[in-house]
Amino acid sequence: MQFSSAALLRAASVGSTVFFARAFAGRTTPRAVPSLSAAVPSLSGARAAIGRRVFVAPSSSSSILAMAASGSSASAVEEEKSRSAATTAAATTSATGEGKDDPNPLLSDWSSEPYHLPPFRLIEPSHFRPAFDVAMERHMSDLKSIVESNDDDDDSPPTFESVIAAHDRAGSLLSKISSVFGNYCSSLNTDEMKAVQSEMSPVLSRHGSAAVTLPGLFERIDAVYRNRNDSGLDDEQIRLVERVHLDFTRQGADFTDERKEEYAEIEAELAALQTSFMQNVMTDEETWCMTLGEEDLVGCPDSLIEASKSAAEDRRKKKKTTTTGGEGEEDAAYVITLSRSLVEPFLTFSSRRDLRETAWEAWTKRGELHPERDNLAIAAKILKLRKRQANLHGCATFSEYQCKDTMAGTPERVMELLEDVWVRAKEAADREREALEKFVEEESGDELEGGIRPWDWRYYAEKVRVARYSFDESALKPYLSLDAVSNAVMSVSNKLFGLTYVKRDDVEGYHPDVNVYEVTEKSAEDGGPDKLRAVFLTDNYARPYKSSGAWMSEFRSQTRNLPDGADGMESIPVVVNNNNFAKAADSTLLSFDDAKTLFHECGHGHHGMLSDATYSRLSSTSVLRDFVELPSQLLERWFDADAPEVLKEHARHYETNEPVPDELLAKLKNARSFNQGFDTIEYTACALLDMAIHSLDAYGDDGDDFDISAFEERELERLGMPQGIVMRHRPAHFAHLFASQYYASCYYVYLWAEVLDADAFGAFEEAPGGIFDPEVASMARKYIYGAGNTEAPDELFRKFRGRDPDVRFMLEKKGLA
């Protein structure tokens, strides 16, 4: 994600249940991925929560099992039984509406809603706990039925249908409620939602542990696993058996009872810590802003000034007498918040070095702006707990444990790629810094105390870009309105995959900013009616109570493994893309990077919409972490100066509708490789630190003894971090790492996927039909966007490309060859 991508989190998947929104993704130009994963326990079988987490509340029997597993006293268990019985009775009454005028909408029948969407207009934070109690009860009942099934013969071994397929269907109500909860925690995380989230995270984690360790369940899964090659199963069924079995073993299902109890305690503590980490970052982003007057916006383009004015109106902040927090009496005319869509343009265009420094300092210190929100202490505790988790699995370090279930396989293979790119990127960044220093000395007339500092780099890089390539980023923005770029990605979707989008203004989303689209494709039968492929929601604007970054998630995932009698609508995916663009009063204009982000998240969206798997566990983004960014990064390539066909057609001036001039596109292409060293260093430093910090074999006797800031300083010094650049995500706000476990020790996946996407796009460039070649597009749909986890990712890539990936394409794309 960024990896956007956010999601940076991992969900707890129990059966088909996804304990938080499936894929939250972000871009390789790393953006903050909103975190949900802390909300829910992290089960390795879960779908990719690329950047977030979701909480699932325990219900009566599940929470009792969890308490028993964790060693709670008999009196505590009895107290929980009484509380759960009362809560379940109340929730059930609420669900039916008997005795109450306000039935719980999360437990109601959604079939009367368009596309069986959640009844968003009715849902309140108070509905989640009682709804989860009922859903968890049913989920545990589903799992118990699997344990108790006899397959018509007491002496016959468990079968695929009675165990694995049933497990994939288990917890359908829980899955529905969890997806809504996860999305609300990301996009509507009000104080009331935060309170529910904080309350539920450790409890939900215990439920996840109890579901995995339910007596008799793993034994039946293991029996099917041992007979999988002699049971007449097809390849997809065998793959499902192997993945479910691995999910359980990676969660300690084969541990001794004593180790299971310890593992459950660790998971619960991690869930609470990860939730606190993300909420601290969100609070810093929601509360900090720099108030400005018109005179403070010298050098800023009109689009940024308008966005800053809009942000001031939204925040209703008071004008401050200084930019550091003194209160004044006048309303703020303009503000810069910690939204990336405001901070980065301000750092790029503002002529005020002092204000750039103020904005940069706050931006890079999210998670440590207030002593009561000390994310470094939280991160240290998380690292210690992860190390113990890895040890319980027989691994020396957490990085070893994480990499086992990836395409890379080992930390050593990851480091080989990262270090190769790091050396090349340092050389490029040093050349770029020399160019900036030369410009400052010879042309700018500025005197920079201390030389080029991190808050100067973007500003002078833009000056050099204009001087060297005559390319002015602000000149391109009028051609990149949000409407134009949205039309572009839908046009690409249609040309590549035959998808058509119809906006449904009559269908309500969860917020007024949300648009709902019906996505269809031509019927396989000539003359037949168009086929409903998916429902697609877009939530593009930054606002209070919304996580920063960009991500994709789902309210419903594709599957053909439905219960008997289920409505076919339940197999249709409901996908949502979130961005954080600065909303303008008139047309919202995007930077080129923002436009690429929109394409990126739509790439993740296509991974969900085009999914063609039989089983939920194998569908959509439920793939290995270093494959999940391939579909997103690949789609970005259609909005690029190297393949200008789409830009020429859709990049039109928001006022005159004139197409973008060829001369401007040529300048964009020529300037494309400039500052790639800076961009690559910003990202790769994060990935290297991630691997290094998770490869330590000790963090002191207590997590509090480990000084993360000192480690960061030592590691960057060892790497030879180029002067004037810092990590794009510093530890205190590195949500990919500490808001969930999904990207922990796996932040490298964006670069790994860049190797794959650059090579994959080469197949289109080499095809006789060009970038819309129908044969190559059909193969991309089948093997990259549609296959999910039905086959191993390396085999899927070979089937698409005819060989293993070649790193040369990525190095050439970055100008590092």
Coordinates of C-alpha atoms in Angstrom, one line a residue, residues 462-689:
E462 CA 10.8 20.7 -8.2
K463 CA 12.9 23.7 -9.0
V464 CA 15.6 21.6 -10.7
R465 CA 12.9 19.6 -12.5
V466 CA 11.5 22.8 -14.0
A467 CA 14.9 24.1 -14.9
R468 CA 16.3 20.9 -16.3
Y469 CA 13.3 19.5 -18.1
S470 CA 11.0 22.5 -18.3
F471 CA 8.4 20.3 -16.5
D472 CA 6.2 22.1 -13.9
E473 CA 4.1 19.6 -11.9
S474 CA 1.5 22.3 -11.2
A475 CA 1.0 22.8 -15.0
L476 CA -0.1 19.2 -15.2
K477 CA -2.7 19.2 -12.4
P478 CA -5.5 21.1 -14.3
Y479 CA -5.6 18.1 -16.6
L480 CA -5.9 15.6 -13.8
S481 CA -9.2 16.3 -12.2
L482 CA -10.5 13.5 -10.0
D483 CA -13.4 13.0 -12.5
A484 CA -11.0 12.8 -15.4
V485 CA -8.7 10.2 -13.7
S486 CA -11.7 8.2 -12.5
N487 CA -13.1 8.1 -16.0
A488 CA -9.6 7.0 -17.2
V489 CA -9.3 4.0 -14.9
M490 CA -12.8 2.8 -15.7
S491 CA -12.1 3.1 -19.5
V492 CA -8.9 1.1 -19.0
S493 CA -10.9 -1.5 -17.0
N494 CA -13.4 -1.7 -19.9
K495 CA -10.7 -2.1 -22.6
L496 CA -8.7 -4.7 -20.7
F497 CA -11.4 -6.7 -19.0
G498 CA -14.8 -5.7 -20.5
L499 CA -16.1 -4.1 -17.3
T500 CA -18.7 -1.4 -17.4
Y501 CA -19.5 1.0 -14.5
V502 CA -22.9 2.5 -13.9
K503 CA -23.1 5.1 -11.0
R504 CA -26.0 4.5 -8.7
D505 CA -26.9 7.8 -7.2
D506 CA -30.0 6.1 -5.7
V507 CA -27.9 3.7 -3.6
E508 CA -26.6 5.1 -0.3
G509 CA -23.1 4.6 0.9
Y510 CA -21.8 4.8 4.5
H511 CA -20.8 8.5 4.0
P512 CA -22.0 11.3 1.7
D513 CA -18.6 11.3 0.0
V514 CA -19.0 7.6 -1.1
N515 CA -20.1 6.8 -4.7
V516 CA -21.6 3.4 -5.5
Y517 CA -21.2 1.8 -8.9
E518 CA -22.8 -1.3 -10.5
V519 CA -20.1 -3.2 -12.4
T520 CA -21.2 -5.5 -15.2
E521 CA -19.7 -7.4 -18.1
K522 CA -21.1 -9.0 -21.3
S523 CA -22.9 -12.3 -20.9
A524 CA -21.0 -15.4 -22.2
E525 CA -24.1 -16.1 -24.2
D526 CA -24.6 -14.1 -27.4
G527 CA -27.4 -11.6 -26.9
G528 CA -27.8 -12.5 -23.2
P529 CA -28.2 -9.8 -20.5
D530 CA -25.2 -8.2 -19.0
K531 CA -23.8 -10.0 -16.0
L532 CA -23.4 -8.4 -12.6
R533 CA -19.7 -8.7 -11.8
A534 CA -19.3 -6.6 -8.7
V535 CA -20.4 -3.6 -6.7
F536 CA -17.7 -0.9 -6.4
L537 CA -17.6 1.9 -3.8
T538 CA -15.2 4.9 -3.9
D539 CA -14.4 7.0 -0.9
N540 CA -11.9 9.5 -2.2
Y541 CA -11.6 12.5 0.1
A542 CA -9.7 13.2 3.3
R543 CA -11.9 14.1 6.4
P544 CA -11.8 13.9 10.1
Y545 CA -12.1 10.4 11.6
K546 CA -10.7 8.7 8.5
S547 CA -7.3 7.0 8.4
S548 CA -4.7 8.6 6.2
G549 CA -3.3 6.8 3.2
A550 CA -5.0 4.8 0.5
W551 CA -6.4 1.3 0.6
M552 CA -8.8 -1.3 -0.8
S553 CA -11.1 -3.4 1.3
E554 CA -14.2 -5.4 0.8
F555 CA -17.7 -5.6 2.3
R556 CA -18.2 -9.0 0.7
S557 CA -15.7 -11.3 -1.0
Q558 CA -16.2 -13.4 -4.1
T559 CA -16.9 -17.1 -3.5
R560 CA -18.9 -20.0 -5.1
N561 CA -19.0 -22.0 -1.9
L562 CA -22.3 -20.8 -0.6
P563 CA -24.7 -22.7 1.8
D564 CA -27.6 -24.5 0.2
G565 CA -30.4 -22.2 -0.6
A566 CA -28.3 -19.0 -0.4
D567 CA -29.1 -16.1 -2.7
G568 CA -26.6 -15.9 -5.6
M569 CA -26.1 -12.2 -4.8
E570 CA -24.0 -13.4 -1.8
S571 CA -21.3 -14.5 -4.3
I572 CA -20.9 -11.0 -5.8
P573 CA -18.0 -9.1 -4.4
V574 CA -18.5 -5.6 -2.9
V575 CA -15.2 -3.7 -3.1
V576 CA -14.4 -0.3 -1.7
N577 CA -11.4 2.0 -2.6
N578 CA -10.3 4.6 -0.1
N579 CA -8.1 7.6 -0.9
N580 CA -7.3 10.8 0.9
F581 CA -7.4 13.5 -1.7
A582 CA -7.8 17.1 -0.5
K583 CA -11.4 18.0 -1.5
A584 CA -11.9 21.3 -3.4
A585 CA -15.0 23.4 -3.5
D586 CA -15.0 23.0 -7.3
S587 CA -13.0 20.4 -9.2
T588 CA -10.6 18.4 -7.1
L589 CA -7.3 18.4 -9.0
L590 CA -4.8 15.6 -8.4
S591 CA -1.0 15.5 -8.6
F592 CA 0.4 12.9 -11.0
D593 CA 1.4 10.8 -8.0
D594 CA -2.2 11.0 -6.6
A595 CA -3.5 9.9 -10.0
K596 CA -1.2 6.9 -9.9
T597 CA -2.5 6.1 -6.4
L598 CA -6.0 6.1 -7.7
F599 CA -5.0 3.6 -10.4
H600 CA -3.1 1.6 -7.8
E601 CA -6.0 1.1 -5.5
C602 CA -8.3 0.3 -8.5
G603 CA -5.7 -2.4 -9.3
H604 CA -6.4 -3.9 -5.9
G605 CA -10.1 -3.4 -6.6
H606 CA -9.8 -5.4 -9.7
H607 CA -8.1 -8.2 -7.7
G608 CA -11.4 -8.4 -5.8
M609 CA -13.9 -7.7 -8.6
L610 CA -12.3 -10.2 -11.0
S611 CA -11.7 -13.0 -8.5
D612 CA -12.8 -16.4 -9.9
A613 CA -12.2 -18.9 -7.1
T614 CA -14.5 -21.5 -5.7
Y615 CA -13.6 -21.0 -2.1
S616 CA -13.5 -17.8 0.0
R617 CA -10.1 -18.6 1.5
L618 CA -8.5 -18.7 -1.9
S619 CA -10.3 -15.7 -3.5
S620 CA -9.5 -12.1 -4.1
T621 CA -6.5 -10.7 -2.3
S622 CA -6.0 -13.7 0.0
V623 CA -2.6 -14.3 -1.6
L624 CA 1.0 -14.3 -0.4
R625 CA 2.1 -10.9 0.7
D626 CA 4.8 -10.5 -2.0
F627 CA 2.2 -11.2 -4.7
V628 CA -0.6 -9.0 -3.4
E629 CA 0.9 -5.7 -4.8
L630 CA 1.3 -7.1 -8.3
P631 CA -2.3 -6.4 -9.5
S632 CA -2.2 -2.9 -8.0
Q633 CA 1.2 -1.8 -9.3
L634 CA 0.5 -3.4 -12.7
L635 CA -2.6 -1.3 -13.3
E636 CA -0.6 1.9 -12.6
R637 CA 1.4 1.3 -15.8
W638 CA -1.6 2.3 -17.9
F639 CA -1.4 5.9 -16.5
D640 CA 2.2 6.6 -17.4
A641 CA 4.2 8.8 -19.7
D642 CA 5.9 5.7 -21.1
A643 CA 2.4 4.5 -22.4
P644 CA 0.7 7.9 -23.1
E645 CA -2.3 6.5 -24.9
V646 CA -4.6 6.8 -21.8
L647 CA -3.2 10.1 -20.7
K648 CA -3.8 11.6 -24.2
E649 CA -7.4 10.4 -24.2
H650 CA -8.5 11.3 -20.6
A651 CA -6.1 14.0 -19.2
R652 CA -8.3 17.0 -20.1
H653 CA -8.3 20.5 -18.7
Y654 CA -11.0 20.7 -16.0
E655 CA -12.3 24.0 -17.4
T656 CA -11.8 23.9 -21.1
N657 CA -11.8 20.1 -21.8
E658 CA -8.7 20.6 -23.9
P659 CA -6.5 17.5 -24.0
V660 CA -3.1 17.6 -22.3
P661 CA -0.6 18.9 -24.8
D662 CA 1.9 16.4 -26.3
E663 CA 4.7 18.8 -25.3
L664 CA 3.7 18.5 -21.6
L665 CA 3.6 14.7 -21.8
A666 CA 7.0 14.7 -23.4
K667 CA 8.4 16.8 -20.6
L668 CA 6.7 14.5 -18.1
K669 CA 8.4 11.5 -19.7
N670 CA 11.8 13.1 -19.8
A671 CA 11.5 14.2 -16.1
R672 CA 10.2 10.8 -15.0
S673 CA 13.5 9.3 -13.8
F674 CA 14.6 12.4 -12.0
N675 CA 14.4 12.1 -8.2
Q676 CA 14.0 8.3 -8.5
G677 CA 17.0 8.0 -6.2
F678 CA 15.3 10.0 -3.5
D679 CA 12.0 8.1 -3.9
T680 CA 13.8 4.7 -3.8
I681 CA 15.9 5.6 -0.8
E682 CA 12.8 6.8 1.1
Y683 CA 11.2 3.5 0.6
T684 CA 14.1 1.1 0.7
A685 CA 15.4 2.5 4.0
C686 CA 12.1 1.6 5.5
A687 CA 12.2 -1.9 4.1
L688 CA 15.8 -2.4 5.3
L689 CA 15.0 -1.1 8.8

